[in-house]
Short mmCIF file of C-alpha atoms and ligand atoms in Angstrom, two decimals:
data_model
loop_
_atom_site.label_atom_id
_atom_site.label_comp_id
_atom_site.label_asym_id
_atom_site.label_seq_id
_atom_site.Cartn_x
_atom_site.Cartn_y
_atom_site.Cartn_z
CA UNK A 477 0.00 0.00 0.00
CA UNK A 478 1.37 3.65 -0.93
CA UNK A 479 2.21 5.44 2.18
CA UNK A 480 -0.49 8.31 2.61
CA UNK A 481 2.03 9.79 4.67
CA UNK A 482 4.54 10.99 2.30
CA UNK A 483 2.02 11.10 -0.99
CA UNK A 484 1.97 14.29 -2.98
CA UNK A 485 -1.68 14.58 -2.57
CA UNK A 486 -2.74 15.26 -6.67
CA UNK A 487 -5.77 17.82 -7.17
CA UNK A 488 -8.53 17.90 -9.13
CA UNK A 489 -10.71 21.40 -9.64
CA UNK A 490 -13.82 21.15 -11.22
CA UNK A 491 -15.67 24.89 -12.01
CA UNK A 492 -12.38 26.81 -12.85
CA UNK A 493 -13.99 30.49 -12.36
CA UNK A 494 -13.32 33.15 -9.84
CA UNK A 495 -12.79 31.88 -6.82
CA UNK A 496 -10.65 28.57 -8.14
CA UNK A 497 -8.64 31.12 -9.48
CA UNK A 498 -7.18 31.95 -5.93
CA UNK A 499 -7.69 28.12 -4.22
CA UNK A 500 -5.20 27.07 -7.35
CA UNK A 501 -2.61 29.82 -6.12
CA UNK A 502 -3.02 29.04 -2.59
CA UNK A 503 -2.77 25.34 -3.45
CA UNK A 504 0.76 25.76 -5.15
CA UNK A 505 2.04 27.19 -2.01
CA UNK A 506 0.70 24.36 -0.09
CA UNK A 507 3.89 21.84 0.39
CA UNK A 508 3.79 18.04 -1.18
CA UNK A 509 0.51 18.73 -2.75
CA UNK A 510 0.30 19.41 -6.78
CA UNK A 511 -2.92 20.89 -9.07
CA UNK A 512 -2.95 17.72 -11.68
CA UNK A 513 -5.73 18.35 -13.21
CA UNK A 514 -8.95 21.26 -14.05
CA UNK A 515 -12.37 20.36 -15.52
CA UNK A 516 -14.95 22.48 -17.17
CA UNK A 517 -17.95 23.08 -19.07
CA UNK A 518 -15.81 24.01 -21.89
CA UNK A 519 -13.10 22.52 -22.47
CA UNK A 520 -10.91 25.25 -24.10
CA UNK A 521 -11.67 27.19 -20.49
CA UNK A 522 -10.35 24.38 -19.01
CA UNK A 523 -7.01 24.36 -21.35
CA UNK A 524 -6.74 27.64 -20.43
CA UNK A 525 -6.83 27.59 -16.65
CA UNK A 526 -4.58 24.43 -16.87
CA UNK A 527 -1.92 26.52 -18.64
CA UNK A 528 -1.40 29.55 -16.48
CA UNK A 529 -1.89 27.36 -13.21
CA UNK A 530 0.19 24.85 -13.95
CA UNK A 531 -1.83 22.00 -14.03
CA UNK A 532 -0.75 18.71 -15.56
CA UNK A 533 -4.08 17.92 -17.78
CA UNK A 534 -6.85 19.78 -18.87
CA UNK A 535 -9.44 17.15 -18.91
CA UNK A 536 -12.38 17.39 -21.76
CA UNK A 537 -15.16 16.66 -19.20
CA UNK A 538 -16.39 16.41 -15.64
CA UNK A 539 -16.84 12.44 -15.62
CA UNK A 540 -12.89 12.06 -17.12
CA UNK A 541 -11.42 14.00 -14.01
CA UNK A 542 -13.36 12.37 -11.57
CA UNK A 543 -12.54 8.67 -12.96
CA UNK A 544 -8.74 9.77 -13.80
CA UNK A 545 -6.23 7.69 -11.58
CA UNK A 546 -4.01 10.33 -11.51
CA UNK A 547 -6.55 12.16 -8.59
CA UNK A 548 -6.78 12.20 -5.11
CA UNK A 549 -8.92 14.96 -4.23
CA UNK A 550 -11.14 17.52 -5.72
CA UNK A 551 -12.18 21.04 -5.15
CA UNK A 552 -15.64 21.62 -6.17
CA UNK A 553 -15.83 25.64 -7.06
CA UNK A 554 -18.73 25.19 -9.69
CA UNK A 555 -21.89 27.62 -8.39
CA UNK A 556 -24.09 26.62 -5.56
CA UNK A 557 -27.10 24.38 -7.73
CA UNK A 558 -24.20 22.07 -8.86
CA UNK A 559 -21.95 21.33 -5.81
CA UNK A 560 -24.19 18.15 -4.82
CA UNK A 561 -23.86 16.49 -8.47
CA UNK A 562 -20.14 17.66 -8.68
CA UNK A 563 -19.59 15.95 -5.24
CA UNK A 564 -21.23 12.77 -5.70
CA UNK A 565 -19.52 12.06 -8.88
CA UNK A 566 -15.94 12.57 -7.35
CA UNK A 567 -17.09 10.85 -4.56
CA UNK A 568 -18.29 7.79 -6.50
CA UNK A 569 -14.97 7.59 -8.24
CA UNK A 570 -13.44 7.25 -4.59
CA UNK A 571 -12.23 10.81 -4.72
CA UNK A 572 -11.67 13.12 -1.90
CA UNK A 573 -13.96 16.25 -1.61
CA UNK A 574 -13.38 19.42 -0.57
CA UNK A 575 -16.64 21.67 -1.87
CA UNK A 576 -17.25 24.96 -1.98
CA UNK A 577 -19.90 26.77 0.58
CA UNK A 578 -23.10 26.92 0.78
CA UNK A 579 -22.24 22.70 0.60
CA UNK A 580 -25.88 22.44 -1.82
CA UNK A 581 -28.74 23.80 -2.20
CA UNK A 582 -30.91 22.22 1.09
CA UNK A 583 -30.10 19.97 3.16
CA UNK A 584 -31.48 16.63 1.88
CA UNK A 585 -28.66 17.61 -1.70
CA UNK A 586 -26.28 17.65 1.58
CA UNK A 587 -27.38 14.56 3.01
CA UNK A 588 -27.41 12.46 -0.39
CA UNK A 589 -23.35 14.50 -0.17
CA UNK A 590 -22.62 12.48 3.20
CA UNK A 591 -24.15 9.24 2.14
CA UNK A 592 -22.14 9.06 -0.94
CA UNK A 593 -19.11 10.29 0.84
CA UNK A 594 -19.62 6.99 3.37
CA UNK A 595 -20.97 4.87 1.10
CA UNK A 596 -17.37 5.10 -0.79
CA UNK A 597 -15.38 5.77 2.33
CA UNK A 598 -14.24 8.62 0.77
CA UNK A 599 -13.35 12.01 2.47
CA UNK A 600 -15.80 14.52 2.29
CA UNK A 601 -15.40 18.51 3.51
CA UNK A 602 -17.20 21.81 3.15
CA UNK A 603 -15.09 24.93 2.15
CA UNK A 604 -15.76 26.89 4.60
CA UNK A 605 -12.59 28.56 4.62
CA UNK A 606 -13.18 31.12 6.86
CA UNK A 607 -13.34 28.44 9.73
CA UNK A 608 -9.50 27.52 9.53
CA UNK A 609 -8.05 31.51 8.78
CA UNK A 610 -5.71 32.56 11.27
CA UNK A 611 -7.98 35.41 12.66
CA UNK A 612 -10.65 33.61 12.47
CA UNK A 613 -9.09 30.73 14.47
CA UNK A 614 -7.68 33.61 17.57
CA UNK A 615 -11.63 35.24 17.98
CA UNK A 616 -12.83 31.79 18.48
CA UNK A 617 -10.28 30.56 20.95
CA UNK A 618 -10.88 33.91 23.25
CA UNK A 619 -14.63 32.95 23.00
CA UNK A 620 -14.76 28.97 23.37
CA UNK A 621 -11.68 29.11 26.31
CA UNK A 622 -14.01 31.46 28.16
CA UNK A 623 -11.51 34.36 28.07
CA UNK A 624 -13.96 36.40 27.56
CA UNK A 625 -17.25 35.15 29.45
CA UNK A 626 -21.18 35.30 29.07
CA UNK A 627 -21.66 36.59 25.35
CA UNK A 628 -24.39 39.18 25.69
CA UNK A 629 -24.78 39.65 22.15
CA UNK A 630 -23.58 38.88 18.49
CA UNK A 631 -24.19 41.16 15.24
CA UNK A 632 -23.15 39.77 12.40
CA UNK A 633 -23.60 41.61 9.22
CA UNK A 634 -22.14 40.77 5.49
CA UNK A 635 -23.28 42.97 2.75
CA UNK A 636 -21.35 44.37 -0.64
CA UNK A 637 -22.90 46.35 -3.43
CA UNK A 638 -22.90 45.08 -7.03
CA UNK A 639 -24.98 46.37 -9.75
CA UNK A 640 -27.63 44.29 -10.50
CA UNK A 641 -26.40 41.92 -13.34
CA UNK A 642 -28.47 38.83 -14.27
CA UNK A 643 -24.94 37.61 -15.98
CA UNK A 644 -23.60 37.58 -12.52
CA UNK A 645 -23.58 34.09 -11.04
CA UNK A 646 -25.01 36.13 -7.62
CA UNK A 647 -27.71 37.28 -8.48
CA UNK A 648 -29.12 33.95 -10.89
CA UNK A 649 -31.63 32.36 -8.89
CA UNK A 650 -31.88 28.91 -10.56
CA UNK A 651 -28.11 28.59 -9.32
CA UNK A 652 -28.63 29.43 -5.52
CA UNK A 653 -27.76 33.46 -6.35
CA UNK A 654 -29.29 35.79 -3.65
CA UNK A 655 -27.46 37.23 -0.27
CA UNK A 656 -28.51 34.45 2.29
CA UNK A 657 -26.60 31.32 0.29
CA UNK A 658 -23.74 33.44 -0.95
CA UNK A 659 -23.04 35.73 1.80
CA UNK A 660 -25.75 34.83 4.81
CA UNK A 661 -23.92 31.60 4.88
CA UNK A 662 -20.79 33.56 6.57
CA UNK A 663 -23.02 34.89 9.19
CA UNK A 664 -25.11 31.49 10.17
CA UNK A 665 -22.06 29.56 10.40
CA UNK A 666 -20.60 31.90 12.89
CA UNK A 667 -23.31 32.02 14.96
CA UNK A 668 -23.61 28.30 14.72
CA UNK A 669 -20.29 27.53 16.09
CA UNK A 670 -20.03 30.23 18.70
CA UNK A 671 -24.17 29.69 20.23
CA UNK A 672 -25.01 26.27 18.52
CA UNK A 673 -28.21 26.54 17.38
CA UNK A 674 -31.22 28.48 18.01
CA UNK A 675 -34.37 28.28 19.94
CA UNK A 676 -36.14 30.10 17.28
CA UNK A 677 -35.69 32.16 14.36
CA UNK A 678 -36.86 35.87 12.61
CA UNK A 679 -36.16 36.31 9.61
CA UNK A 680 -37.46 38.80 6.75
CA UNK A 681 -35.84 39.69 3.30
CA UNK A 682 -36.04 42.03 0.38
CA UNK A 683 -36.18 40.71 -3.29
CA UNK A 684 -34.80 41.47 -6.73
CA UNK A 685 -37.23 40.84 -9.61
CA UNK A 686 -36.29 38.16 -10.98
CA UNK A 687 -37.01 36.17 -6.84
CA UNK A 688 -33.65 36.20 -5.43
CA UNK A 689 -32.76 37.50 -2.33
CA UNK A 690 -31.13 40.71 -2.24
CA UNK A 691 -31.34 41.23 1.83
CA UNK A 692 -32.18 38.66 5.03
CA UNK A 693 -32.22 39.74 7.99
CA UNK A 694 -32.16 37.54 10.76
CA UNK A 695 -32.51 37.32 14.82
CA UNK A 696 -31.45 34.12 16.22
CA UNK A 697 -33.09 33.29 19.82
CA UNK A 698 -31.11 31.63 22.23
CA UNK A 699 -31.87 31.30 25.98
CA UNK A 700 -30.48 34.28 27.17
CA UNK A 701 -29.60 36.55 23.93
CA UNK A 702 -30.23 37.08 20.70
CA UNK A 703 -28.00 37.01 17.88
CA UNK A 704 -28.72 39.72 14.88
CA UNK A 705 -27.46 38.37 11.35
CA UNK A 706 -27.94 40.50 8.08
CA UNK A 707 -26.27 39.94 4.93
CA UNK A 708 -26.83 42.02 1.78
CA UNK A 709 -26.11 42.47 -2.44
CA UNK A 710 -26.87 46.15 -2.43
CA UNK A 711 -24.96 47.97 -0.21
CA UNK A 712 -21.06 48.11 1.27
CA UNK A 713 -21.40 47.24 4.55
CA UNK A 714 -19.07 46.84 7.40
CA UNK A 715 -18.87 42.95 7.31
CA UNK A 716 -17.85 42.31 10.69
CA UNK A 717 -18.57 39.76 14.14
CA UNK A 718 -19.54 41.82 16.82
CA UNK A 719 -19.42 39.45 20.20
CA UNK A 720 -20.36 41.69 22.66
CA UNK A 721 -19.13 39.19 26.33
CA UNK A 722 -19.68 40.25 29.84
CA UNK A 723 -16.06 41.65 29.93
CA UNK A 724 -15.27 42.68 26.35
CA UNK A 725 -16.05 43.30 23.23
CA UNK A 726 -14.18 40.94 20.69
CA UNK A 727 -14.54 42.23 17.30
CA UNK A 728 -13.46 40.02 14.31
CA UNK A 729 -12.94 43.24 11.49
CA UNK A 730 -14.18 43.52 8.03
CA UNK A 731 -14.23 41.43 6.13
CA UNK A 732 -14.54 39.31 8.87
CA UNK A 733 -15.00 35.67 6.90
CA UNK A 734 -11.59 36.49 4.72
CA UNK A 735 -7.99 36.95 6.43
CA UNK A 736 -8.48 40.10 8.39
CA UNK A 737 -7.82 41.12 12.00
CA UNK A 738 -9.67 41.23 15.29
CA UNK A 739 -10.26 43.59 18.24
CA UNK A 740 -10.63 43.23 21.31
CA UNK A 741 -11.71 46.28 23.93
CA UNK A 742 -11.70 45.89 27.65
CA UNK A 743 -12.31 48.65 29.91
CA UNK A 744 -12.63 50.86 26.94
CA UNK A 745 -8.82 49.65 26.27
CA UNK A 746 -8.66 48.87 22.33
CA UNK A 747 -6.23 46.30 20.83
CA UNK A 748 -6.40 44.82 17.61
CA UNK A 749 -3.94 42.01 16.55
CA UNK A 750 -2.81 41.76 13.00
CA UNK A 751 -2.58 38.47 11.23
CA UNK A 752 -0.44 39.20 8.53
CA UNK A 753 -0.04 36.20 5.71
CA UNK A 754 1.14 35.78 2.51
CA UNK A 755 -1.58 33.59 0.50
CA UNK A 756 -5.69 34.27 0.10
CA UNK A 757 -6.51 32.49 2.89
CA UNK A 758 -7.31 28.76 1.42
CA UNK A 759 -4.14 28.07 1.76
CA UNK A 760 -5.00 26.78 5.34
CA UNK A 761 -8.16 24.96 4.71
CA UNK A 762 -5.86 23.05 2.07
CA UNK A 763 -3.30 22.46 4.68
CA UNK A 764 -6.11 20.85 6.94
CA UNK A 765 -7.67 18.98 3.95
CA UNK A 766 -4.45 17.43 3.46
CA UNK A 767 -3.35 16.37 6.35
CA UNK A 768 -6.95 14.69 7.10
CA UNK A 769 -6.61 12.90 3.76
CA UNK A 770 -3.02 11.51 4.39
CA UNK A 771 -4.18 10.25 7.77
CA UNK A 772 -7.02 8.20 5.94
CA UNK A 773 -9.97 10.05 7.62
CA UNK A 774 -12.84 11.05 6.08
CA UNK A 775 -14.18 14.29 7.98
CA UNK A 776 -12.84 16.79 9.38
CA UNK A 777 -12.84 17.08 13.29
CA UNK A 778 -12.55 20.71 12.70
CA UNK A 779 -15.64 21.63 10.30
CA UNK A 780 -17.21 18.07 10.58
CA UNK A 781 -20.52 16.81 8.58
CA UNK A 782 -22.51 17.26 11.09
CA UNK A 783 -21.69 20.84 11.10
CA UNK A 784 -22.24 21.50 7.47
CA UNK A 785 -25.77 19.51 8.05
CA UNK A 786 -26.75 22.18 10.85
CA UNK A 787 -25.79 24.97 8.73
CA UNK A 788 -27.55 24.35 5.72
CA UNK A 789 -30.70 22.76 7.84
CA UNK A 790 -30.80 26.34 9.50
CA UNK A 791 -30.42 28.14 5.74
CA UNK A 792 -33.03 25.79 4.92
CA UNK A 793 -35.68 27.38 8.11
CA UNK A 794 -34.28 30.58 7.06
CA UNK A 795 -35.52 30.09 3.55
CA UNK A 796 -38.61 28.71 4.46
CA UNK A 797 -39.31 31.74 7.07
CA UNK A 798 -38.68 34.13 4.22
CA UNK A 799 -40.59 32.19 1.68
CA UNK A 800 -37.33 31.65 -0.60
CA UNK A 801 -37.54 28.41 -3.20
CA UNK A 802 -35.64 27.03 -5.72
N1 NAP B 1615 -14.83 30.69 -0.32
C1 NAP B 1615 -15.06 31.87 -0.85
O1 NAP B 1615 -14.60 32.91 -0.39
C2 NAP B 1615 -15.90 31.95 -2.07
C3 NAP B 1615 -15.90 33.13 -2.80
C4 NAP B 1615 -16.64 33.17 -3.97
C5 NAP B 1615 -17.38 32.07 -4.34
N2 NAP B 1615 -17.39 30.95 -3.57
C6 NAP B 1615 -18.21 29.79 -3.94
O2 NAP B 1615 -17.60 29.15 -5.05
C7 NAP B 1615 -18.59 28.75 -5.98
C8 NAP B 1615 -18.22 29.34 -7.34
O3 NAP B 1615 -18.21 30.75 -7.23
P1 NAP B 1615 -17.45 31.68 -8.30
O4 NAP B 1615 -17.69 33.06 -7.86
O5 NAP B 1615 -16.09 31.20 -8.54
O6 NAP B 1615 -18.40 31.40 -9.55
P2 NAP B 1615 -18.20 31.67 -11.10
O7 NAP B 1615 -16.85 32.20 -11.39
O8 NAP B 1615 -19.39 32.41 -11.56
O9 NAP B 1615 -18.38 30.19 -11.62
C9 NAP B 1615 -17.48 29.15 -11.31
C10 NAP B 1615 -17.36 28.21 -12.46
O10 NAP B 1615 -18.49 27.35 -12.48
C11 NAP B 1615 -18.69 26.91 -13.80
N3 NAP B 1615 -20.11 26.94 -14.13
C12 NAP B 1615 -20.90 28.01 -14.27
N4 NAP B 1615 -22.14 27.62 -14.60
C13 NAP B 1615 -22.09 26.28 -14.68
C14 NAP B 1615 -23.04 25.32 -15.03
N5 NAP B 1615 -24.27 25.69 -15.39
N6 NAP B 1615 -22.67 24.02 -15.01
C15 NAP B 1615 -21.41 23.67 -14.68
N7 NAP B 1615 -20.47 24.57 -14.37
C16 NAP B 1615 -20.81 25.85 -14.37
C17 NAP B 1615 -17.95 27.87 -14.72
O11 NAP B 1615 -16.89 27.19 -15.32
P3 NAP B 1615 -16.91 26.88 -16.87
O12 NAP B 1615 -17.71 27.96 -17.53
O13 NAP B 1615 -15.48 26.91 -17.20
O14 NAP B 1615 -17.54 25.53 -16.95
C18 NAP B 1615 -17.39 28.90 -13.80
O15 NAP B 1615 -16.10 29.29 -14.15
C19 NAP B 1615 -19.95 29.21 -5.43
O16 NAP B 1615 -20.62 28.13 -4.86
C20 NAP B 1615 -19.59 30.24 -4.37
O17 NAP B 1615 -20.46 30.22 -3.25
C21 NAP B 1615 -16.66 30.88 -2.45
#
């Protein structure tokens, strides 16, 4: 048997658009792990991406990257509506999976994901990045160590302005486009992991004409606080996580889901720590992704299934709450 330990893990991207554009960077500064291979639509994208990120093959379709022996592991970065076919195909042809967020489009798409993934023993993981970024990683140890005790309160709010553009993957509803599953995501998954989840739910949202979701707003009810989540497509906002604690603030900055810093104020004293690094940010959930695949396991104990099922059962009472369907 090949020794996991010492493989050059060989990747596989399928959906070679914007954001694989910075995982395949991030990936070639990842040690003892190559981009082999890139998969799309059309092939001549697919050529193209291959050449300037120095992958090995350009393969003509989805179904020859996913049955190539030459594999290990796949990044799914194809939009939202696609992630659960994408996934199960890898996964069938015993390939690792690392796909992008929001994991699919509800949560019975993510369930068919998990039952694939242990049906073929294979290793299955969400991208949610944001969970393994250095800053990220600091605001969460201050809160789950008790540092900082009794959270009061937590704002969350994600919101960016682009003109309305129905060419724009965003804002095209039969693909998952709308705030809540691009951006809301962010917000839900931090409250998730810092309150678990909620007793009940608010939630109300604005619409573009064409059905998606251009604002949610959101209060999550716990037993002793609320949490206040709003993510939006039409306007800049500040994009931070606001944990307001019985003896501090702790304030992860804008944008607080990509590498960024955090502050914390005590006694009106203000401190923010930098996190300076020299990739995008993926470069750690790679690092994690590899190291769970060399040891042969097949979720993560850091973002495990169970997780992603939470998340995208609470998008799914969100969406329901705010009369959202695909
Ligand atoms: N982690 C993050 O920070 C982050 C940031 C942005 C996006 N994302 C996630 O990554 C995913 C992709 O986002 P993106 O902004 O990179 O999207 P994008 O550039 O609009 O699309 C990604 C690729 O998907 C392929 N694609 C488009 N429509 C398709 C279809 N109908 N069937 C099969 N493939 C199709 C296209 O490749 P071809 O045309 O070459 O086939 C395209 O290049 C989304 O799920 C998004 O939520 C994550």
């Amino acid at each position: 048997m090949e020794n996991q330990q010492a493989k050059k893990i060989r990747w596989g991207i399928i959906g070679p658009g914007r954001i694989a554009v910075k995982f395949a960077q991030d990936l070639a500064k990842v040690s003892n792990c190559e981009l082999y291979g890139v998969a799309s639509r059309n092939p001549e994208d697919a050529i193209g991406f291959a050449r300037k990120y120095n992958a090995k093959v350009a393969f003509n379709t989805f179904e020859e990257l996913a049955k190539s022996n030459e594999i290990d592991a796949v990044y799914i970065a194809t939009p939202h509506s696609f992630h659960k076919e994408h996934s199960v195909l890898c996964l069938q042809n015993k390939k690792a999976v690392l796909c992008e967020k929001p994991f699919a489009m509800n949560a019975i798409e993510v369930q068919e994901m998990i039952d694939a993934a242990k049906e073929n023993n294979m290793l299955l993981m969400e991208g949610m990045w944001t969970r393994f970024l250095p800053h990220f990683k600091y605001a969460f140890d201050l809160i789950n160590t008790k540092k900082y005790v009794n959270i009061h309160k937590l704002e969350v709010d994600f919101g960016f302005f682009t003109p309305y553009d129905l060419e724009n993957r965003v804002f095209t509803k039969n693909v998952g486009g709308g705030s809540l599953l691009d951006i809301g995501v962010y917000n839900i998954f931090t409250a998730l992991i810092s309150l678990g989840i909620p007793n009940t739910i608010e939630a109300n949202a604005d619409f573009f004409e064409n059905g998606a979701d251009a604002t949610c707003n959101m209060v999550f009810k716990y037993d002793t606080l609320d949490a206040f989540l709003t993510c939006t497509l039409t306007a800049d906002t500040a994009t931070e996580a606001i944990f307001t604690c019985e003896n501090a603030i702790v304030k992860i900055n804008g944008r607080f889901n990509e590498p960024s810093s955090v502050t914390e104020i005590i006694d009106g004293k203000v401190e923010t720590t930098q996190f300076p690094i020299d990739n995008f940010g993926f470069y750690f959930e790679i690092e994690h992704f590899n190291e769970l695949f060399r040891k042969g396991k097949k979720e993560s104990d850091v973002l495990p299934l169970n997780l992603s099922l939470d998340l995208i059962e609470t998008l799914d009472k969100v969406r329901n709450l705010i009369g959202l369907e695909y």
